[in-house]
CSV table of C-alpha atoms in Angstrom, one decimal:
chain,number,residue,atom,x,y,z
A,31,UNK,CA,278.4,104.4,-83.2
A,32,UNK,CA,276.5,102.7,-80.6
A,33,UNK,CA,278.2,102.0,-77.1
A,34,UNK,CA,277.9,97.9,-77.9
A,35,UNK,CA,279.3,99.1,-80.9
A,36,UNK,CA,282.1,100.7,-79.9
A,37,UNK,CA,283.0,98.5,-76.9
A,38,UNK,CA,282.9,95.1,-80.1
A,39,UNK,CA,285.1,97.7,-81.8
A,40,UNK,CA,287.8,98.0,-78.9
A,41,UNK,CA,287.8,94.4,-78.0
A,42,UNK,CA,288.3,93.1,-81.5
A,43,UNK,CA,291.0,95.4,-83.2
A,44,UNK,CA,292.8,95.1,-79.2
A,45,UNK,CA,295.0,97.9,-79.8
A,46,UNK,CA,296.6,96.3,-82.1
A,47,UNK,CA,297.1,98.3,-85.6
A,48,UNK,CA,299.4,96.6,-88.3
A,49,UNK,CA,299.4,99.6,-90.8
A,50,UNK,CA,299.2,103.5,-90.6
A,51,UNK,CA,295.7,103.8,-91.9
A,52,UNK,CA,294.7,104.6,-88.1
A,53,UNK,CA,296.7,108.2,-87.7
A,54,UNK,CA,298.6,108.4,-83.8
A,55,UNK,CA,296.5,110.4,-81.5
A,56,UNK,CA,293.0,110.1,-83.7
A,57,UNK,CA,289.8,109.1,-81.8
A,58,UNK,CA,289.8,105.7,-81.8
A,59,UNK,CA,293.4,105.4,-81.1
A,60,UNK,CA,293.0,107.5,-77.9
A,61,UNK,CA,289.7,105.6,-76.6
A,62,UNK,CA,291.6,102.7,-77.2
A,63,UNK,CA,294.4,103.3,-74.5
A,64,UNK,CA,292.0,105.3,-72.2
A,65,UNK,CA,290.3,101.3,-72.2
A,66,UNK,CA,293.7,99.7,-72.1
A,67,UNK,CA,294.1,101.8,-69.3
A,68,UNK,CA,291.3,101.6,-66.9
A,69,UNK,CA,291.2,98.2,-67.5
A,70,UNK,CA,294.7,97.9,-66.2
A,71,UNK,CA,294.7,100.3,-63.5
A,72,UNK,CA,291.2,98.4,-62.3
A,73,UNK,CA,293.1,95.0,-62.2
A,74,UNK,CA,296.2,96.3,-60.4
A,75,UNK,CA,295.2,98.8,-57.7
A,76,UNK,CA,291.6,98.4,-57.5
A,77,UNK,CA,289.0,101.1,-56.9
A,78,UNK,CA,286.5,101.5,-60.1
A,79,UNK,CA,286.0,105.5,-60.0
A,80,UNK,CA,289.7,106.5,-59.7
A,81,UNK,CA,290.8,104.0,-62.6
A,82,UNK,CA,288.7,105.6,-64.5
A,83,UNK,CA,289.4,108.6,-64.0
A,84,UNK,CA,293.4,108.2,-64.1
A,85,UNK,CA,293.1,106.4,-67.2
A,86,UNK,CA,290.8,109.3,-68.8
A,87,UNK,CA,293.3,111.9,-67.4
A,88,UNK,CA,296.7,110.4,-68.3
A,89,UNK,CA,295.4,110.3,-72.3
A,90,UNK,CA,293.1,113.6,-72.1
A,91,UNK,CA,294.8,115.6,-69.7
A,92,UNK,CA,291.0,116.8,-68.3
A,93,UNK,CA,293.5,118.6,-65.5
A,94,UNK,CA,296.7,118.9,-63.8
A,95,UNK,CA,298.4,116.6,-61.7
A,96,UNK,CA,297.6,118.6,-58.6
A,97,UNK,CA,294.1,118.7,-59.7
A,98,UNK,CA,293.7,115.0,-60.3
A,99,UNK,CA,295.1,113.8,-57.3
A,100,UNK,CA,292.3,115.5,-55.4
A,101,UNK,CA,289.8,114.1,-57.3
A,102,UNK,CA,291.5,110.6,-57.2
A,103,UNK,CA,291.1,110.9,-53.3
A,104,UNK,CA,287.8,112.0,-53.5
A,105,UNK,CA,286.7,109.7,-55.7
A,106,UNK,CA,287.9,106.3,-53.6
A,107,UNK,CA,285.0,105.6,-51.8
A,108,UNK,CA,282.8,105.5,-54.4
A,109,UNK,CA,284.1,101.8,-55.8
A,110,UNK,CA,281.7,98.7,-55.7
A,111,UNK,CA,278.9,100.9,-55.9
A,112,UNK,CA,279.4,103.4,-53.5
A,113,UNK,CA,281.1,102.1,-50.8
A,114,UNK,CA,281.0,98.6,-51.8
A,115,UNK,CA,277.2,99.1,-51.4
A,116,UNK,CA,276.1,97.9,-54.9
A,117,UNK,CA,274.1,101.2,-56.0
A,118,UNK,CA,275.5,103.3,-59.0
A,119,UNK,CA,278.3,101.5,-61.0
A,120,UNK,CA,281.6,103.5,-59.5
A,121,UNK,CA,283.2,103.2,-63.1
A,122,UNK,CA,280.0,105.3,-64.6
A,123,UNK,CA,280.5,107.9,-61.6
A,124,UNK,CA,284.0,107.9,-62.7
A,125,UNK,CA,283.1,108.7,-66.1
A,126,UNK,CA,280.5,111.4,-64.5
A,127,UNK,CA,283.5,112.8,-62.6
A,128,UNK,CA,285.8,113.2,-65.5
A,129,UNK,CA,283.1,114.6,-67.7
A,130,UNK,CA,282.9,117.4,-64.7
A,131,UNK,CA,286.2,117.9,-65.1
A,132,UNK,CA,285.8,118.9,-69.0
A,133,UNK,CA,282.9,120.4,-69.1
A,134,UNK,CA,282.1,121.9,-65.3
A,135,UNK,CA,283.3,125.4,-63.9
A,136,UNK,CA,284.6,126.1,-60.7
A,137,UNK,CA,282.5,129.3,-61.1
A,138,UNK,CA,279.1,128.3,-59.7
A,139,UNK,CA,277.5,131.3,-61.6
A,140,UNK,CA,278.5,129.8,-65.1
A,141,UNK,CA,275.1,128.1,-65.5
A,142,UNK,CA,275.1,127.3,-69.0
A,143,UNK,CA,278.6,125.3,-67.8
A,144,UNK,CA,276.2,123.5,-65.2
A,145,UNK,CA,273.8,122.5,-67.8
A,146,UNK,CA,276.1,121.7,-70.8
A,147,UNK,CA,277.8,119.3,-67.6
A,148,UNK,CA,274.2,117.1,-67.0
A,149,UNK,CA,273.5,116.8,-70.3
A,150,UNK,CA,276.9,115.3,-71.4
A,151,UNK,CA,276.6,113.2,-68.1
A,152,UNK,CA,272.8,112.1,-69.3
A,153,UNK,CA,274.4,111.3,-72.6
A,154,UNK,CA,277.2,109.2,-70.4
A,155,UNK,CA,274.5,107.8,-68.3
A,156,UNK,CA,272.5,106.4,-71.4
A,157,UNK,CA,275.0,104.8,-73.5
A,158,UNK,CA,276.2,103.3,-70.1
A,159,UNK,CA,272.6,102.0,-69.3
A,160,UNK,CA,272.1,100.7,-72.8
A,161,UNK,CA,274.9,98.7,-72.7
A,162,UNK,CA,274.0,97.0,-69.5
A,163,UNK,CA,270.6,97.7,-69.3
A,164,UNK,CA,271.2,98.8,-65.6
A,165,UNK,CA,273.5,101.5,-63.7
A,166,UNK,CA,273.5,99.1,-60.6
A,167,UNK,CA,277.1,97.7,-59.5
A,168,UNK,CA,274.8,94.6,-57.7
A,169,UNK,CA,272.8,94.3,-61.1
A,170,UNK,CA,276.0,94.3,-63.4
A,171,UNK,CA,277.4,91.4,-60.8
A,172,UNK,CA,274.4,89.6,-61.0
A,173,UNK,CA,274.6,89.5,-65.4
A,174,UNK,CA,278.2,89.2,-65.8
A,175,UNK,CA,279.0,86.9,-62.9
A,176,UNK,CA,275.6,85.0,-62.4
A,177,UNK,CA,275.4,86.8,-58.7
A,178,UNK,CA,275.6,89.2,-56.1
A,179,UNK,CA,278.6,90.0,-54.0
A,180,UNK,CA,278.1,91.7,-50.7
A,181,UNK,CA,281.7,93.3,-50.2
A,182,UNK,CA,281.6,93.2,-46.0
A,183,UNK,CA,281.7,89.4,-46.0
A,184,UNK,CA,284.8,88.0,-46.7
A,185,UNK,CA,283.6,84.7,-48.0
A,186,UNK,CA,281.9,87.4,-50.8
A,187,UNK,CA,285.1,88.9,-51.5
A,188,UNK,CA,287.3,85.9,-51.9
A,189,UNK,CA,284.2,83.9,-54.0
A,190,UNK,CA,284.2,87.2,-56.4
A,191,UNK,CA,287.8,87.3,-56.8
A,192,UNK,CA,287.7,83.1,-57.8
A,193,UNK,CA,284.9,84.1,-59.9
A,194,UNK,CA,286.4,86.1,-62.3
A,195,UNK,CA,285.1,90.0,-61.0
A,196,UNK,CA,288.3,91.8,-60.8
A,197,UNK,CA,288.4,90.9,-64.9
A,198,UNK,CA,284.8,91.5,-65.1
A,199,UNK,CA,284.8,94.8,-63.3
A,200,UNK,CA,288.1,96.1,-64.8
A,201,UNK,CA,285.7,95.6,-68.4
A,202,UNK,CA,282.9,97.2,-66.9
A,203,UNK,CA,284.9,100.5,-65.9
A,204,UNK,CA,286.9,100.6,-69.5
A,205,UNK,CA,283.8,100.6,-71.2
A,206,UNK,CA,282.4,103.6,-68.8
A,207,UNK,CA,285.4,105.4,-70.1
A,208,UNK,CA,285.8,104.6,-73.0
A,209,UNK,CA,282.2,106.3,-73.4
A,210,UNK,CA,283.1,109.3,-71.8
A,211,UNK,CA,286.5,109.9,-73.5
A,212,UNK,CA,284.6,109.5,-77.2
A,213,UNK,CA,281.5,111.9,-75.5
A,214,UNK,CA,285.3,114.6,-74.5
A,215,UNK,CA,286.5,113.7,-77.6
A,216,UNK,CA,283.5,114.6,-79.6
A,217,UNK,CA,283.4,117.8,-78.1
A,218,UNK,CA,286.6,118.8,-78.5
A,219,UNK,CA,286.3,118.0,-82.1
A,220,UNK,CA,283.4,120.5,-82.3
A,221,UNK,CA,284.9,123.0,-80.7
A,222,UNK,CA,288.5,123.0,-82.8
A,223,UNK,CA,285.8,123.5,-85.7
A,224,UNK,CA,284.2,125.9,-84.5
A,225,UNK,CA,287.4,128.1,-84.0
């Protein structure tokens, strides 16, 4: 499924699922409430890279609770952009993050680990850009808010509040994860058949 695709998908069915013909914990059930989730956390705390990646760990369990509330802290400053700079979309380096968590290796020698790592995260990084036709945080503004918010001026931060970004955003960083918990998912599919 494409990643427009997927993201129509999750905005029309809404969670909502009248009959059984959707089994608990399948895929799309899972993506679902990693979207619900990011969403959510995004509108209530803030901070695009670390919703993501609570949401994605809370339904995936990529690591423990010790182990996410490192990355948590060292994922903060990379909201808005980096920084609140506008470069990179913090809910795609969220995605990148937990992708790292499921696929990386603390053991720098595992290369294949390494690989296997940036070519998920390419994969990530191409559904992401396809659905936005961009990766910048000042780009994504500037489509789904008709402009540009520079973060250090206050009139900027109040305007993009009135102007709908802490909705638009919170969408923005559900579809980053939704994409990378259906790229986990995917995998983890493979690998129970390979077994």
């Amino acid at each position: 499924m494409s990643a427009k695709g997927l993201i129509s998908q999750l905005e029309r069915n809404n969670s909502i699922y009248l009959t059984r013909d959707v089994s608990p914990g399948s895929k799309v059930k899972l993506i679902d409430a990693v979207y619900i989730s990011v969403y959510n956390n995004d509108r209530a705390y803030e901070g695009c890279s670390r919703s993501v990646l609570a949401a994605i760990n809370e339904h995936l369990r990529l690591t423990s609770e010790e182990g996410f509330k490192e990355c948590s802290k060292a994922s903060t400053a990379l909201a808005a952009g980096v920084a609140r700079m506008g470069e990179t979309c913090g809910g795609l380096i969220g995605g990148i993050m937990a992708l790292g968590l499921e696929f990386g290796s603390e053991d720098m020698s595992l290369f294949e680990r390494y690989t296997e790592t940036m070519r998920v995260s390419r994969e990530l990084f191409g559904k992401f850009k396809d659905l936005y036709d961009t990766v910048q945080c000042s780009e994504i503004q500037e489509k789904l808010l008709g402009r540009r918010y520079n973060f250090f001026k206050e009139e900027d931060r109040d305007a993009w509040y009135r102007e709908g970004g802490l909705d638009k955003c919170a969408s923005v960083c559900a579809a980053a994860a939704s994409l990378a918990a259906e790229i986990i998912l995917d995998y983890r599919k493979k690998q129970n058949e390979i077994r």
